[in-house]
PDB file of C-alpha atoms in Angstrom:
ATOM      1  CA  UNK A   1     117.691   0.193  79.926  1.00 75.00           C
ATOM      2  CA  UNK A   2     114.303  -2.126  80.953  1.00 79.00           C
ATOM      3  CA  UNK A   3     116.726  -5.133  81.360  1.00 77.00           C
ATOM      4  CA  UNK A   4     119.488  -3.289  82.937  1.00 78.00           C
ATOM      5  CA  UNK A   5     116.867  -2.349  85.826  1.00 86.00           C
ATOM      6  CA  UNK A   6     115.527  -5.463  86.032  1.00 82.00           C
ATOM      7  CA  UNK A   7     118.648  -7.011  86.631  1.00 81.00           C
ATOM      8  CA  UNK A   8     120.432  -4.166  89.116  1.00 86.00           C
ATOM      9  CA  UNK A   9     116.112  -5.085  90.926  1.00 89.00           C
ATOM     10  CA  UNK A  10     117.062  -8.817  91.311  1.00 85.00           C
ATOM     11  CA  UNK A  11     120.073  -7.677  92.637  1.00 88.00           C
ATOM     12  CA  UNK A  12     118.560  -5.564  95.675  1.00 88.00           C
ATOM     13  CA  UNK A  13     116.557  -8.526  95.938  1.00 88.00           C
ATOM     14  CA  UNK A  14     119.281 -10.684  96.250  1.00 88.00           C
ATOM     15  CA  UNK A  15     120.953  -8.861  99.040  1.00 90.00           C
ATOM     16  CA  UNK A  16     117.737  -9.086 101.037  1.00 89.00           C
ATOM     17  CA  UNK A  17     116.895 -12.529 100.744  1.00 87.00           C
ATOM     18  CA  UNK A  18     121.098 -12.494 101.637  1.00 86.00           C
ATOM     19  CA  UNK A  19     120.415 -12.025 105.768  1.00 87.00           C
ATOM     20  CA  UNK A  20     116.585 -13.290 105.690  1.00 85.00           C
ATOM     21  CA  UNK A  21     116.333 -16.852 107.663  1.00 82.00           C
ATOM     22  CA  UNK A  22     119.936 -16.929 108.602  1.00 82.00           C
ATOM     23  CA  UNK A  23     122.186 -20.478 108.907  1.00 82.00           C
ATOM     24  CA  UNK A  24     122.664 -21.909 112.508  1.00 85.00           C
ATOM     25  CA  UNK A  25     125.509 -20.631 113.590  1.00 86.00           C
ATOM     26  CA  UNK A  26     127.570 -24.034 114.045  1.00 87.00           C
ATOM     27  CA  UNK A  27     127.145 -24.562 109.984  1.00 86.00           C
ATOM     28  CA  UNK A  28     127.881 -21.106 109.132  1.00 89.00           C
ATOM     29  CA  UNK A  29     131.043 -20.738 111.362  1.00 90.00           C
ATOM     30  CA  UNK A  30     133.204 -22.743 109.693  1.00 91.00           C
ATOM     31  CA  UNK A  31     131.920 -21.574 106.398  1.00 90.00           C
ATOM     32  CA  UNK A  32     132.987 -17.877 107.162  1.00 92.00           C
ATOM     33  CA  UNK A  33     136.483 -19.362 108.357  1.00 92.00           C
ATOM     34  CA  UNK A  34     136.444 -21.218 105.045  1.00 92.00           C
ATOM     35  CA  UNK A  35     135.649 -18.094 103.424  1.00 91.00           C
ATOM     36  CA  UNK A  36     137.952 -16.301 104.649  1.00 92.00           C
ATOM     37  CA  UNK A  37     141.438 -19.317 104.036  1.00 91.00           C
ATOM     38  CA  UNK A  38     140.413 -19.089 100.415  1.00 89.00           C
ATOM     39  CA  UNK A  39     139.073 -15.098  99.935  1.00 89.00           C
ATOM     40  CA  UNK A  40     141.279 -12.904 101.911  1.00 91.00           C
ATOM     41  CA  UNK A  41     144.752 -15.073 102.592  1.00 90.00           C
ATOM     42  CA  UNK A  42     144.964 -17.152  99.511  1.00 88.00           C
ATOM     43  CA  UNK A  43     145.093 -13.619  98.156  1.00 88.00           C
ATOM     44  CA  UNK A  44     147.436 -12.056 100.873  1.00 91.00           C
ATOM     45  CA  UNK A  45     150.424 -13.811  97.565  1.00 91.00           C
ATOM     46  CA  UNK A  46     149.528 -11.374  94.755  1.00 92.00           C
ATOM     47  CA  UNK A  47     148.500  -8.655  96.867  1.00 92.00           C
ATOM     48  CA  UNK A  48     151.971  -8.297  98.178  1.00 93.00           C
ATOM     49  CA  UNK A  49     153.840  -8.852  95.679  1.00 94.00           C
ATOM     50  CA  UNK A  50     151.951  -6.302  93.319  1.00 94.00           C
ATOM     51  CA  UNK A  51     151.922  -3.465  96.011  1.00 93.00           C
ATOM     52  CA  UNK A  52     155.265  -3.862  96.546  1.00 94.00           C
ATOM     53  CA  UNK A  53     155.978  -3.165  93.274  1.00 93.00           C
ATOM     54  CA  UNK A  54     153.438  -0.724  92.250  1.00 92.00           C
ATOM     55  CA  UNK A  55     154.943   1.433  95.539  1.00 92.00           C
ATOM     56  CA  UNK A  56     158.806   0.811  93.792  1.00 93.00           C
ATOM     57  CA  UNK A  57     157.563   1.970  89.636  1.00 93.00           C
ATOM     58  CA  UNK A  58     155.558   5.241  91.210  1.00 91.00           C
ATOM     59  CA  UNK A  59     158.577   6.138  93.225  1.00 91.00           C
ATOM     60  CA  UNK A  60     161.146   5.658  89.994  1.00 91.00           C
ATOM     61  CA  UNK A  61     158.443   7.327  87.870  1.00 91.00           C
ATOM     62  CA  UNK A  62     158.176  10.399  90.387  1.00 89.00           C
ATOM     63  CA  UNK A  63     162.278  10.657  90.485  1.00 87.00           C
ATOM     64  CA  UNK A  64     162.650  10.335  86.481  1.00 86.00           C
ATOM     65  CA  UNK A  65     160.034  13.376  86.052  1.00 85.00           C
ATOM     66  CA  UNK A  66     162.123  15.534  88.432  1.00 79.00           C
ATOM     67  CA  UNK A  67     164.044  18.054  86.237  1.00 74.00           C
ATOM     68  CA  UNK A  68     164.008  21.029  88.231  1.00 74.00           C
ATOM     69  CA  UNK A  69     166.766  21.081  90.910  1.00 76.00           C
ATOM     70  CA  UNK A  70     164.812  23.583  93.121  1.00 77.00           C
ATOM     71  CA  UNK A  71     162.156  20.991  93.329  1.00 77.00           C
ATOM     72  CA  UNK A  72     162.898  19.150  96.789  1.00 82.00           C
ATOM     73  CA  UNK A  73     163.893  14.894  96.575  1.00 82.00           C
ATOM     74  CA  UNK A  74     160.994  14.183  99.132  1.00 83.00           C
ATOM     75  CA  UNK A  75     158.897  14.725  96.683  1.00 87.00           C
ATOM     76  CA  UNK A  76     158.926  11.338  95.291  1.00 87.00           C
ATOM     77  CA  UNK A  77     158.172  10.797  99.307  1.00 89.00           C
ATOM     78  CA  UNK A  78     155.189  12.328  99.327  1.00 91.00           C
ATOM     79  CA  UNK A  79     154.261  11.249  95.857  1.00 89.00           C
ATOM     80  CA  UNK A  80     154.998   7.906  96.548  1.00 91.00           C
ATOM     81  CA  UNK A  81     152.232   7.661 100.039  1.00 91.00           C
ATOM     82  CA  UNK A  82     149.466   9.806  98.509  1.00 91.00           C
ATOM     83  CA  UNK A  83     149.535   7.540  95.371  1.00 91.00           C
ATOM     84  CA  UNK A  84     149.333   4.676  97.135  1.00 92.00           C
ATOM     85  CA  UNK A  85     147.367   5.428 100.364  1.00 92.00           C
ATOM     86  CA  UNK A  86     144.424   6.887  97.854  1.00 90.00           C
ATOM     87  CA  UNK A  87     144.260   5.230  94.818  1.00 89.00           C
ATOM     88  CA  UNK A  88     147.011   2.306  93.705  1.00 89.00           C
ATOM     89  CA  UNK A  89     145.888   0.060  97.335  1.00 90.00           C
ATOM     90  CA  UNK A  90     142.301   0.703  97.613  1.00 91.00           C
ATOM     91  CA  UNK A  91     141.051   0.877  93.671  1.00 92.00           C
ATOM     92  CA  UNK A  92     143.348  -0.740  92.633  1.00 91.00           C
ATOM     93  CA  UNK A  93     143.625  -4.202  94.365  1.00 92.00           C
ATOM     94  CA  UNK A  94     140.430  -3.849  94.165  1.00 93.00           C
ATOM     95  CA  UNK A  95     140.145  -4.637  90.527  1.00 93.00           C
ATOM     96  CA  UNK A  96     142.754  -6.861  91.123  1.00 92.00           C
ATOM     97  CA  UNK A  97     141.032  -8.573  93.653  1.00 91.00           C
ATOM     98  CA  UNK A  98     137.937  -8.735  90.995  1.00 91.00           C
ATOM     99  CA  UNK A  99     139.515 -10.350  89.021  1.00 89.00           C
ATOM    100  CA  UNK A 100     140.864 -12.918  91.159  1.00 88.00           C
ATOM    101  CA  UNK A 101     138.591 -13.717  94.045  1.00 89.00           C
ATOM    102  CA  UNK A 102     135.781 -12.314  92.158  1.00 88.00           C
ATOM    103  CA  UNK A 103     135.636 -15.147  89.345  1.00 89.00           C
ATOM    104  CA  UNK A 104     136.545 -17.626  92.284  1.00 90.00           C
ATOM    105  CA  UNK A 105     133.134 -17.057  93.845  1.00 92.00           C
ATOM    106  CA  UNK A 106     131.939 -16.956  90.417  1.00 92.00           C
ATOM    107  CA  UNK A 107     132.880 -19.998  89.598  1.00 90.00           C
ATOM    108  CA  UNK A 108     132.126 -21.989  92.499  1.00 91.00           C
ATOM    109  CA  UNK A 109     128.844 -20.712  93.288  1.00 90.00           C
ATOM    110  CA  UNK A 110     127.969 -21.195  89.269  1.00 89.00           C
ATOM    111  CA  UNK A 111     129.035 -24.799  89.541  1.00 89.00           C
ATOM    112  CA  UNK A 112     126.866 -24.966  91.958  1.00 88.00           C
ATOM    113  CA  UNK A 113     124.146 -24.154  90.160  1.00 87.00           C
ATOM    114  CA  UNK A 114     124.897 -26.366  86.940  1.00 86.00           C
ATOM    115  CA  UNK A 115     125.350 -29.469  89.492  1.00 86.00           C
ATOM    116  CA  UNK A 116     121.806 -28.511  90.608  1.00 83.00           C
ATOM    117  CA  UNK A 117     123.642 -28.694  94.497  1.00 86.00           C
ATOM    118  CA  UNK A 118     121.192 -24.724  95.480  1.00 84.00           C
ATOM    119  CA  UNK A 119     118.473 -27.180  94.546  1.00 83.00           C
ATOM    120  CA  UNK A 120     119.017 -29.492  96.804  1.00 87.00           C
ATOM    121  CA  UNK A 121     119.795 -26.689  99.607  1.00 82.00           C
ATOM    122  CA  UNK A 122     116.893 -25.207  98.773  1.00 83.00           C
ATOM    123  CA  UNK A 123     114.929 -28.322  99.029  1.00 85.00           C
ATOM    124  CA  UNK A 124     116.435 -29.033 102.593  1.00 85.00           C
ATOM    125  CA  UNK A 125     114.133 -25.803 103.723  1.00 81.00           C
ATOM    126  CA  UNK A 126     117.593 -23.777 103.853  1.00 83.00           C
ATOM    127  CA  UNK A 127     118.018 -20.121 102.426  1.00 86.00           C
ATOM    128  CA  UNK A 128     120.927 -20.616  99.887  1.00 86.00           C
ATOM    129  CA  UNK A 129     121.629 -17.441  99.765  1.00 87.00           C
ATOM    130  CA  UNK A 130     122.097 -17.216 103.019  1.00 88.00           C
ATOM    131  CA  UNK A 131     124.080 -19.483 102.524  1.00 89.00           C
ATOM    132  CA  UNK A 132     126.476 -19.103 100.354  1.00 89.00           C
ATOM    133  CA  UNK A 133     125.633 -15.675  99.954  1.00 90.00           C
ATOM    134  CA  UNK A 134     126.596 -14.256 103.646  1.00 91.00           C
ATOM    135  CA  UNK A 135     130.066 -16.191 104.450  1.00 92.00           C
ATOM    136  CA  UNK A 136     131.492 -14.189 101.593  1.00 92.00           C
ATOM    137  CA  UNK A 137     130.087 -11.195 102.629  1.00 92.00           C
ATOM    138  CA  UNK A 138     131.405 -11.656 106.238  1.00 92.00           C
ATOM    139  CA  UNK A 139     134.805 -12.902 105.343  1.00 92.00           C
ATOM    140  CA  UNK A 140     135.105  -9.319 103.059  1.00 91.00           C
ATOM    141  CA  UNK A 141     134.815  -8.135 106.285  1.00 91.00           C
ATOM    142  CA  UNK A 142     138.509  -8.278 106.831  1.00 91.00           C
ATOM    143  CA  UNK A 143     138.850  -6.806 103.420  1.00 91.00           C
ATOM    144  CA  UNK A 144     141.050  -3.723 105.019  1.00 91.00           C
ATOM    145  CA  UNK A 145     143.516  -5.594 107.018  1.00 92.00           C
ATOM    146  CA  UNK A 146     144.604  -6.846 103.111  1.00 92.00           C
ATOM    147  CA  UNK A 147     144.735  -3.391 101.980  1.00 93.00           C
ATOM    148  CA  UNK A 148     145.988  -1.602 105.360  1.00 93.00           C
ATOM    149  CA  UNK A 149     149.129  -4.960 104.333  1.00 94.00           C
ATOM    150  CA  UNK A 150     149.069  -3.366 100.451  1.00 94.00           C
ATOM    151  CA  UNK A 151     149.948   0.224 101.796  1.00 93.00           C
ATOM    152  CA  UNK A 152     152.583  -0.647 104.356  1.00 94.00           C
ATOM    153  CA  UNK A 153     154.302  -2.645 101.543  1.00 94.00           C
ATOM    154  CA  UNK A 154     153.550  -0.310  98.771  1.00 93.00           C
ATOM    155  CA  UNK A 155     155.224   2.841 100.149  1.00 93.00           C
ATOM    156  CA  UNK A 156     157.902   0.021 101.223  1.00 94.00           C
ATOM    157  CA  UNK A 157     158.383  -0.496  97.198  1.00 93.00           C
ATOM    158  CA  UNK A 158     158.663   3.250  97.339  1.00 92.00           C
ATOM    159  CA  UNK A 159     161.396   3.359 100.033  1.00 92.00           C
ATOM    160  CA  UNK A 160     163.435   0.359  98.142  1.00 92.00           C
ATOM    161  CA  UNK A 161     163.298   1.972  94.554  1.00 91.00           C
ATOM    162  CA  UNK A 162     163.532   5.469  95.947  1.00 88.00           C
ATOM    163  CA  UNK A 163     166.659   4.853  98.029  1.00 89.00           C
ATOM    164  CA  UNK A 164     168.567   1.871  97.373  1.00 88.00           C
ATOM    165  CA  UNK A 165     167.901   2.858  93.126  1.00 84.00           C
ATOM    166  CA  UNK A 166     170.459   5.752  94.362  1.00 82.00           C
ATOM    167  CA  UNK A 167     167.097   8.687  93.468  1.00 84.00           C
ATOM    168  CA  UNK A 168     166.582   9.412  97.239  1.00 83.00           C
ATOM    169  CA  UNK A 169     168.501   9.653 100.583  1.00 84.00           C
ATOM    170  CA  UNK A 170     166.702   7.918 103.942  1.00 86.00           C
ATOM    171  CA  UNK A 171     166.288  11.251 105.445  1.00 88.00           C
ATOM    172  CA  UNK A 172     164.695  12.900 102.365  1.00 87.00           C
ATOM    173  CA  UNK A 173     162.404   9.824 101.861  1.00 86.00           C
ATOM    174  CA  UNK A 174     160.765   9.827 105.619  1.00 90.00           C
ATOM    175  CA  UNK A 175     160.981  13.913 105.308  1.00 89.00           C
ATOM    176  CA  UNK A 176     158.091  14.062 102.534  1.00 85.00           C
ATOM    177  CA  UNK A 177     156.711  10.398 103.425  1.00 86.00           C
ATOM    178  CA  UNK A 178     155.278  13.027 106.495  1.00 86.00           C
ATOM    179  CA  UNK A 179     155.165  15.674 104.770  1.00 84.00           C
ATOM    180  CA  UNK A 180     151.541  17.229 104.832  1.00 84.00           C
ATOM    181  CA  UNK A 181     149.768  14.108 106.091  1.00 86.00           C
ATOM    182  CA  UNK A 182     146.502  14.166 106.981  1.00 87.00           C
ATOM    183  CA  UNK A 183     144.715  11.120 108.957  1.00 89.00           C
ATOM    184  CA  UNK A 184     141.109  11.700 106.783  1.00 91.00           C
ATOM    185  CA  UNK A 185     142.456  10.579 103.790  1.00 91.00           C
ATOM    186  CA  UNK A 186     142.558   6.868 105.818  1.00 92.00           C
ATOM    187  CA  UNK A 187     139.642   6.770 106.441  1.00 92.00           C
ATOM    188  CA  UNK A 188     138.958   7.936 103.307  1.00 92.00           C
ATOM    189  CA  UNK A 189     140.733   4.868 101.801  1.00 93.00           C
ATOM    190  CA  UNK A 190     139.069   2.366 104.066  1.00 93.00           C
ATOM    191  CA  UNK A 191     135.249   3.532 104.242  1.00 93.00           C
ATOM    192  CA  UNK A 192     136.296   2.328 100.252  1.00 93.00           C
ATOM    193  CA  UNK A 193     137.582  -0.322 100.817  1.00 94.00           C
ATOM    194  CA  UNK A 194     134.236  -1.339 103.142  1.00 93.00           C
ATOM    195  CA  UNK A 195     132.242  -0.943 100.407  1.00 94.00           C
ATOM    196  CA  UNK A 196     134.812  -2.410  97.824  1.00 94.00           C
ATOM    197  CA  UNK A 197     134.402  -5.328 100.063  1.00 93.00           C
ATOM    198  CA  UNK A 198     130.547  -5.644  99.672  1.00 93.00           C
ATOM    199  CA  UNK A 199     130.959  -5.109  96.390  1.00 94.00           C
ATOM    200  CA  UNK A 200     132.881  -8.139  96.180  1.00 93.00           C
ATOM    201  CA  UNK A 201     131.142 -10.381  97.774  1.00 92.00           C
ATOM    202  CA  UNK A 202     128.252  -9.643  96.194  1.00 93.00           C
ATOM    203  CA  UNK A 203     127.934  -9.166  92.582  1.00 93.00           C
ATOM    204  CA  UNK A 204     130.120 -11.857  91.719  1.00 92.00           C
ATOM    205  CA  UNK A 205     127.591 -13.896  93.886  1.00 92.00           C
ATOM    206  CA  UNK A 206     124.756 -12.534  92.039  1.00 91.00           C
ATOM    207  CA  UNK A 207     126.403 -13.854  88.528  1.00 90.00           C
ATOM    208  CA  UNK A 208     126.974 -17.496  89.604  1.00 89.00           C
ATOM    209  CA  UNK A 209     123.751 -17.441  91.798  1.00 87.00           C
ATOM    210  CA  UNK A 210     121.980 -16.131  88.656  1.00 88.00           C
ATOM    211  CA  UNK A 211     123.461 -17.947  86.308  1.00 85.00           C
ATOM    212  CA  UNK A 212     121.894 -20.452  83.178  1.00 84.00           C
ATOM    213  CA  UNK A 213     123.225 -23.353  81.409  1.00 78.00           C
ATOM    214  CA  UNK A 214     126.101 -25.023  81.499  1.00 77.00           C
ATOM    215  CA  UNK A 215     130.046 -25.310  82.137  1.00 76.00           C
ATOM    216  CA  UNK A 216     130.467 -22.629  78.931  1.00 81.00           C
ATOM    217  CA  UNK A 217     127.877 -20.588  80.528  1.00 83.00           C
ATOM    218  CA  UNK A 218     129.827 -20.666  84.045  1.00 85.00           C
ATOM    219  CA  UNK A 219     132.890 -18.980  82.544  1.00 84.00           C
ATOM    220  CA  UNK A 220     130.905 -16.426  80.620  1.00 88.00           C
ATOM    221  CA  UNK A 221     129.499 -14.970  83.588  1.00 88.00           C
ATOM    222  CA  UNK A 222     132.996 -15.413  85.840  1.00 88.00           C
ATOM    223  CA  UNK A 223     133.801 -13.071  82.537  1.00 89.00           C
ATOM    224  CA  UNK A 224     130.625 -10.660  83.161  1.00 90.00           C
ATOM    225  CA  UNK A 225     130.790 -10.717  86.626  1.00 91.00           C
ATOM    226  CA  UNK A 226     134.743  -9.154  86.179  1.00 92.00           C
ATOM    227  CA  UNK A 227     133.450  -6.790  83.881  1.00 92.00           C
ATOM    228  CA  UNK A 228     130.762  -5.377  86.174  1.00 92.00           C
ATOM    229  CA  UNK A 229     132.269  -5.663  89.401  1.00 93.00           C
ATOM    230  CA  UNK A 230     135.384  -3.493  87.597  1.00 93.00           C
ATOM    231  CA  UNK A 231     132.995  -0.397  86.943  1.00 93.00           C
ATOM    232  CA  UNK A 232     131.055  -0.331  89.664  1.00 94.00           C
ATOM    233  CA  UNK A 233     134.052  -0.418  91.575  1.00 94.00           C
ATOM    234  CA  UNK A 234     135.540   2.723  89.225  1.00 95.00           C
ATOM    235  CA  UNK A 235     131.987   4.526  90.090  1.00 94.00           C
ATOM    236  CA  UNK A 236     132.038   3.991  93.486  1.00 94.00           C
ATOM    237  CA  UNK A 237     135.201   5.374  93.943  1.00 94.00           C
ATOM    238  CA  UNK A 238     134.233   8.493  90.967  1.00 94.00           C
ATOM    239  CA  UNK A 239     131.313   9.197  93.645  1.00 93.00           C
ATOM    240  CA  UNK A 240     133.456   8.667  97.055  1.00 93.00           C
ATOM    241  CA  UNK A 241     136.411  10.765  96.457  1.00 92.00           C
ATOM    242  CA  UNK A 242     133.519  13.347  94.920  1.00 92.00           C
ATOM    243  CA  UNK A 243     131.785  13.455  97.642  1.00 91.00           C
ATOM    244  CA  UNK A 244     134.618  12.917 100.491  1.00 89.00           C
ATOM    245  CA  UNK A 245     137.477  15.132  98.978  1.00 83.00           C
ATOM    246  CA  UNK A 246     135.669  17.851  96.439  1.00 75.00           C
TER     247      UNK A 246
END
C-alpha cells in the first residue's frame, strides 16, 4: 500500500514537472506534429477496423436475441447506437489504444532511458519531462476526433450488418437510430474521452521515464504500463458514469 502511494505521488509530481520550464516553441512544434502522426494518425487504421466490426457484431447479436414479435426491429439500431456511443467507442477503443499507443510511448521513452539519451537532455539543461511528455499530451487533445470517427463507423457497421444481413429495413434502422436520442450522451462520451486521452499520454510515459534496467526491462515496463493504463481507464469510466449518468 505504501509503495503504491509512493508511485502515485511520483506520478503527480511528474505531471507538475511536465508543465514547468517549457521547451522553446520552435523546438516543441515539430515534436507535437510527430506525436500526432505517430499516436493519432498512426492509430486510425486499427481504430476504424475494430469500430466497424464491433458495431456490426452488436447489431447482429441484438437482432438474434429479439425473439418477441411485439418488439420493433428498430430496437436493433437503438441498441447499436447506445452501445457504441456510451461504451464501445470511448472505452473499448481506449483499451485498444492503451496497447497500441501506450506500449509505443513506454518503449520509446524507456529506450531513451536505457541508452542515456534522457540523461543527455538533462545535462544540456532541457526539462526532459516537458520535452518528452508534453507533446504527447497535446497530441491526445485530438483523441476525441478519433473517437468521433469510431462512433460513426460503429453505427455504420451496425447499419451494414443489420440492413444487408436482412435483420432490419433501412428505414427502420434510421428510425431506431433517432429514437430517444439524448445529446448529453455525446457530451458524456467526449468528456470521458478527454480524460482517457490524458491517461493514455501520461501513465505509459511515467512507466517509460522511471524504468530501470536494460532492454528486457523495457518490455516489462510496456506490459506494466498497458495493465495500469487499462485499470485506470476502467476506474475513470466507472466514476464518470456514476457521476454523470446516475
